[in-house]
Coordinates of C-alpha atoms and ligand atoms in Angstrom, one line a residue:
X22 CA -38.6 -20.6 -19.8
X23 CA -40.0 -24.2 -19.3
X24 CA -40.1 -25.1 -15.6
X25 CA -40.0 -29.4 -15.5
X26 CA -37.6 -29.0 -13.1
X27 CA -39.3 -32.0 -11.1
X28 CA -38.9 -34.3 -13.3
X29 CA -35.9 -34.2 -12.4
X30 CA -35.9 -33.3 -8.6
X31 CA -33.1 -36.0 -7.9
X32 CA -30.7 -33.5 -8.5
X33 CA -28.7 -33.0 -5.6
X34 CA -27.9 -29.0 -4.8
X35 CA -25.3 -29.0 -2.9
X36 CA -23.2 -31.5 -5.4
X37 CA -24.4 -28.9 -8.2
X38 CA -21.6 -26.2 -9.0
X39 CA -22.7 -24.1 -12.5
X40 CA -19.9 -21.6 -13.6
X41 CA -21.2 -18.7 -15.9
X42 CA -19.9 -16.0 -17.1
X43 CA -19.3 -14.0 -21.0
X44 CA -16.0 -15.7 -23.6
X45 CA -13.0 -15.0 -22.6
X46 CA -14.1 -15.1 -18.2
X47 CA -12.3 -18.3 -18.0
X48 CA -14.8 -20.7 -17.0
X49 CA -14.3 -23.7 -19.6
X50 CA -10.7 -23.5 -18.4
X51 CA -11.7 -23.2 -14.1
X52 CA -14.4 -25.4 -15.0
X53 CA -12.4 -28.2 -16.1
X54 CA -9.8 -28.3 -13.2
X55 CA -12.5 -27.6 -10.8
X56 CA -13.9 -30.1 -11.8
X57 CA -10.5 -32.8 -12.0
X58 CA -10.1 -31.4 -8.4
X59 CA -13.5 -32.0 -7.1
X60 CA -13.6 -35.8 -9.2
X61 CA -16.9 -34.4 -10.4
X62 CA -18.3 -34.8 -13.6
X63 CA -18.1 -31.2 -16.3
X64 CA -20.7 -29.9 -18.4
X65 CA -19.6 -27.7 -21.7
X66 CA -22.9 -26.2 -22.5
X67 CA -22.4 -23.9 -25.0
X68 CA -20.3 -27.1 -26.6
X69 CA -23.6 -28.6 -26.8
X70 CA -25.7 -25.1 -28.6
X71 CA -22.3 -25.5 -30.5
X72 CA -23.1 -28.6 -31.8
X73 CA -26.5 -27.3 -32.6
X74 CA -25.2 -24.9 -34.7
X75 CA -23.3 -27.0 -36.2
X76 CA -25.8 -29.1 -37.6
X77 CA -28.0 -26.6 -38.5
X78 CA -25.9 -24.9 -40.7
X79 CA -24.9 -28.4 -42.1
X80 CA -29.1 -29.5 -42.9
X81 CA -28.4 -25.6 -44.4
X82 CA -32.0 -24.9 -42.6
X83 CA -33.3 -20.6 -42.2
X84 CA -33.0 -19.6 -38.4
X85 CA -36.6 -18.8 -39.4
X86 CA -37.9 -22.4 -39.9
X87 CA -38.4 -22.8 -36.5
X88 CA -40.6 -25.5 -37.1
X89 CA -37.3 -27.6 -39.1
X90 CA -34.8 -26.5 -36.9
X91 CA -37.0 -28.0 -33.5
X92 CA -37.7 -31.3 -35.8
X93 CA -33.3 -31.3 -36.1
X94 CA -32.8 -30.6 -32.5
X95 CA -35.7 -33.5 -31.8
X96 CA -33.8 -36.0 -33.2
X97 CA -30.0 -35.0 -32.3
X98 CA -27.7 -37.5 -30.6
X99 CA -25.2 -35.6 -29.3
X100 CA -23.4 -37.7 -26.9
X101 CA -20.2 -36.2 -24.3
X102 CA -17.5 -38.8 -24.3
X103 CA -14.5 -38.5 -20.9
X104 CA -10.9 -40.1 -22.2
X105 CA -9.0 -39.0 -18.6
X106 CA -8.8 -35.4 -18.5
X107 CA -10.3 -34.6 -22.2
X108 CA -13.7 -34.6 -23.3
X109 CA -15.3 -35.2 -26.4
X110 CA -18.3 -34.3 -27.8
X111 CA -20.3 -36.9 -30.6
X112 CA -22.6 -35.6 -32.9
X113 CA -24.9 -38.3 -34.4
X114 CA -22.2 -40.8 -33.2
X115 CA -19.6 -38.0 -35.4
X116 CA -17.3 -36.8 -32.5
X117 CA -17.1 -33.1 -33.2
X118 CA -14.9 -32.1 -31.0
X119 CA -12.6 -29.7 -33.1
X120 CA -15.5 -28.8 -35.5
X121 CA -17.4 -26.8 -33.2
X122 CA -14.9 -24.7 -32.3
X123 CA -14.1 -22.9 -36.1
X124 CA -15.1 -19.5 -35.9
X125 CA -18.1 -19.7 -38.3
X126 CA -19.9 -22.2 -35.7
X127 CA -19.6 -19.2 -32.6
X128 CA -22.2 -16.5 -34.4
X129 CA -24.4 -19.4 -35.3
X130 CA -23.8 -21.1 -32.2
X131 CA -25.1 -17.5 -30.4
X132 CA -27.8 -17.0 -32.8
X133 CA -30.2 -20.7 -32.1
X134 CA -29.1 -20.4 -28.7
X135 CA -32.1 -17.6 -28.8
X136 CA -34.3 -19.9 -30.0
X137 CA -37.1 -21.1 -27.4
X138 CA -37.0 -24.4 -28.9
X139 CA -33.5 -25.0 -28.9
X140 CA -33.4 -24.0 -25.4
X141 CA -36.0 -26.5 -24.0
X142 CA -34.1 -29.1 -26.1
X143 CA -30.7 -28.8 -24.7
X144 CA -32.4 -27.6 -20.6
X145 CA -33.8 -31.3 -20.3
X146 CA -30.8 -32.4 -21.3
X147 CA -28.7 -30.5 -19.1
X148 CA -30.9 -31.6 -16.2
X149 CA -30.8 -34.7 -17.0
X150 CA -26.6 -34.9 -16.8
X151 CA -27.1 -33.6 -13.8
X152 CA -29.0 -35.7 -12.7
X153 CA -26.8 -38.4 -13.0
X154 CA -24.2 -37.0 -9.9
X155 CA -22.0 -34.6 -9.3
X156 CA -21.6 -31.5 -11.9
X157 CA -19.9 -28.9 -12.8
X158 CA -21.7 -27.2 -15.0
X159 CA -20.3 -24.4 -17.4
X160 CA -22.7 -21.8 -19.8
X161 CA -24.6 -18.7 -19.2
X162 CA -27.6 -20.1 -17.7
X163 CA -26.6 -22.4 -15.3
X164 CA -27.0 -20.7 -12.2
X165 CA -30.3 -18.9 -13.2
X166 CA -32.6 -21.3 -15.1
X167 CA -30.8 -25.1 -15.7
X168 CA -30.2 -25.5 -12.3
X169 CA -31.8 -22.7 -9.9
X170 CA -31.3 -25.1 -7.1
X171 CA -28.2 -25.3 -6.9
X172 CA -25.9 -25.0 -3.4
X173 CA -22.6 -23.6 -5.4
X174 CA -22.8 -20.6 -7.9
X175 CA -20.1 -18.5 -9.4
X176 CA -20.0 -15.7 -12.2
X177 CA -17.3 -15.0 -13.6
X178 CA -16.3 -12.1 -15.7
X179 CA -13.0 -10.3 -16.9
X180 CA -12.1 -7.2 -18.0
X181 CA -13.3 -6.4 -22.3
X182 CA -9.9 -6.3 -23.2
X183 CA -8.2 -9.0 -21.3
X184 CA -11.0 -11.5 -23.0
X185 CA -9.9 -10.5 -26.2
X186 CA -6.7 -11.1 -25.2
X187 CA -7.5 -14.7 -24.2
X188 CA -9.8 -15.0 -27.0
X189 CA -7.3 -14.0 -29.4
X190 CA -4.7 -16.0 -28.3
X191 CA -7.1 -19.1 -28.0
X192 CA -7.1 -18.6 -32.0
X193 CA -3.5 -17.9 -32.9
X194 CA -2.7 -20.8 -30.6
X195 CA -5.2 -22.7 -33.7
X196 CA -3.3 -21.0 -36.5
X197 CA -5.9 -18.8 -37.6
X198 CA -5.0 -16.3 -38.9
X199 CA -7.4 -13.2 -37.4
X200 CA -6.4 -9.5 -36.4
X201 CA -7.1 -8.7 -32.6
X202 CA -9.8 -6.1 -34.3
X203 CA -11.9 -8.9 -35.6
X204 CA -11.4 -11.2 -32.3
X205 CA -12.8 -8.2 -30.8
X206 CA -15.7 -7.5 -33.1
X207 CA -16.8 -10.7 -32.6
X208 CA -16.6 -10.8 -29.1
X209 CA -18.1 -8.3 -28.9
X210 CA -21.0 -8.5 -30.9
X211 CA -21.6 -12.3 -29.3
X212 CA -21.8 -10.8 -25.9
X213 CA -25.0 -8.5 -26.6
X214 CA -26.6 -11.4 -28.3
X215 CA -25.8 -13.7 -25.5
X216 CA -26.9 -10.6 -22.3
X217 CA -29.7 -8.5 -24.8
X218 CA -31.9 -11.9 -25.6
X219 CA -35.3 -12.1 -25.0
X220 CA -34.6 -15.9 -23.2
X221 CA -32.2 -17.1 -20.3
X222 CA -29.8 -14.2 -20.9
X223 CA -26.8 -13.9 -20.1
X224 CA -26.7 -12.4 -16.3
X225 CA -25.3 -14.0 -12.9
X226 CA -27.9 -15.5 -10.7
X227 CA -29.3 -13.4 -7.9
X228 CA -27.4 -15.6 -5.4
X229 CA -24.4 -16.1 -7.3
X230 CA -20.7 -15.1 -5.8
X231 CA -19.1 -12.6 -8.6
X232 CA -15.5 -13.3 -9.6
X233 CA -13.7 -10.8 -11.6
X234 CA -10.3 -13.3 -13.1
X235 CA -8.7 -10.3 -15.2
X236 CA -5.6 -10.4 -12.5
X237 CA -6.0 -14.3 -11.8
X238 CA -4.7 -17.9 -13.3
X239 CA -7.1 -20.2 -13.6
X240 CA -5.2 -21.5 -10.3
X241 CA -6.2 -18.8 -8.3
X242 CA -9.7 -19.0 -9.5
X243 CA -10.2 -22.8 -8.6
X244 CA -9.2 -21.7 -5.2
X245 CA -11.0 -19.4 -4.6
X246 CA -14.1 -21.4 -5.6
X247 CA -13.0 -24.1 -3.4
X248 CA -12.8 -21.5 -0.4
X249 CA -16.1 -20.6 -0.8
X250 CA -17.2 -23.6 -1.2
X251 CA -16.0 -25.3 1.8
X252 CA -16.7 -22.2 4.4
Ligands
DC27 O1 -19.5 -20.9 -24.7 P1 -19.5 -20.7 -25.6 O2 -18.5 -20.7 -26.6 O3 -18.8 -22.4 -26.6 O4 -20.8 -21.2 -25.6 C1 -21.1 -20.9 -27.3 C2 -22.8 -19.8 -27.5 O5 -23.5 -20.4 -26.8 C3 -22.6 -19.3 -27.0 O6 -22.1 -17.7 -27.6 C4 -24.3 -19.0 -25.8 C5 -24.3 -20.4 -26.5 N1 -25.1 -20.3 -25.0 C6 -26.1 -20.4 -24.5 O7 -26.9 -19.5 -24.4 N2 -26.5 -20.8 -23.4 C7 -25.9 -21.9 -23.3 N3 -26.1 -22.2 -21.0 C8 -24.0 -21.9 -22.9 C9 -24.2 -21.2 -23.9

């Protein structure tokens, strides 16, 4: 873990909302809706790790080649461009919004996110974005590592079967031919990697509110969060 939070001391803890949780918990939909409702910026940190995974995959670099991965990471230009309600992610001026959602990127994003040099670079970038104004930041370590000072922290989760269903439907909508069993297997593997890694493992911050979204719609979750924030 790095601690250079003093460099970003102008981050306003009361204007930071962190939402962490596993795949299929609903955190992306909820974070986006919440940011729209509050007129806050929205930061999808999973997309950043996906962009790094894509760059490393394209470069054909082994995950053991730490030096080359660090070099690639340090030279990456990752940008978010907001276009109405949509957010596009650019990697070295190329729109990779769709490419990072390809199934092949799911696991490599999880793999690269376990590397300390990758996390260092991403954490600095995320804090920089956090210093630019009110923000809803979603990911795996927003409340624990990247923005520990945030005043409003949420950890959202749902039953495994519901998470698998959500992910399966998402992938079917994209026209992918995939079985529910395969989706479940991939999701369990990714959960295990993200929760059991040495660095910034996925877990709720001590001061996070935990919300079980198994039986809740995105709008109901957003309402719950807003109620909590204003209370
Ligand atoms: O949220 P997602 O599925 O798009 O994230 C892709 C991978 O990135 C996920 O398997 C774990 C990693 N990740 C992370 O380690 N830390 C974050 N803050 C966000 C994502």
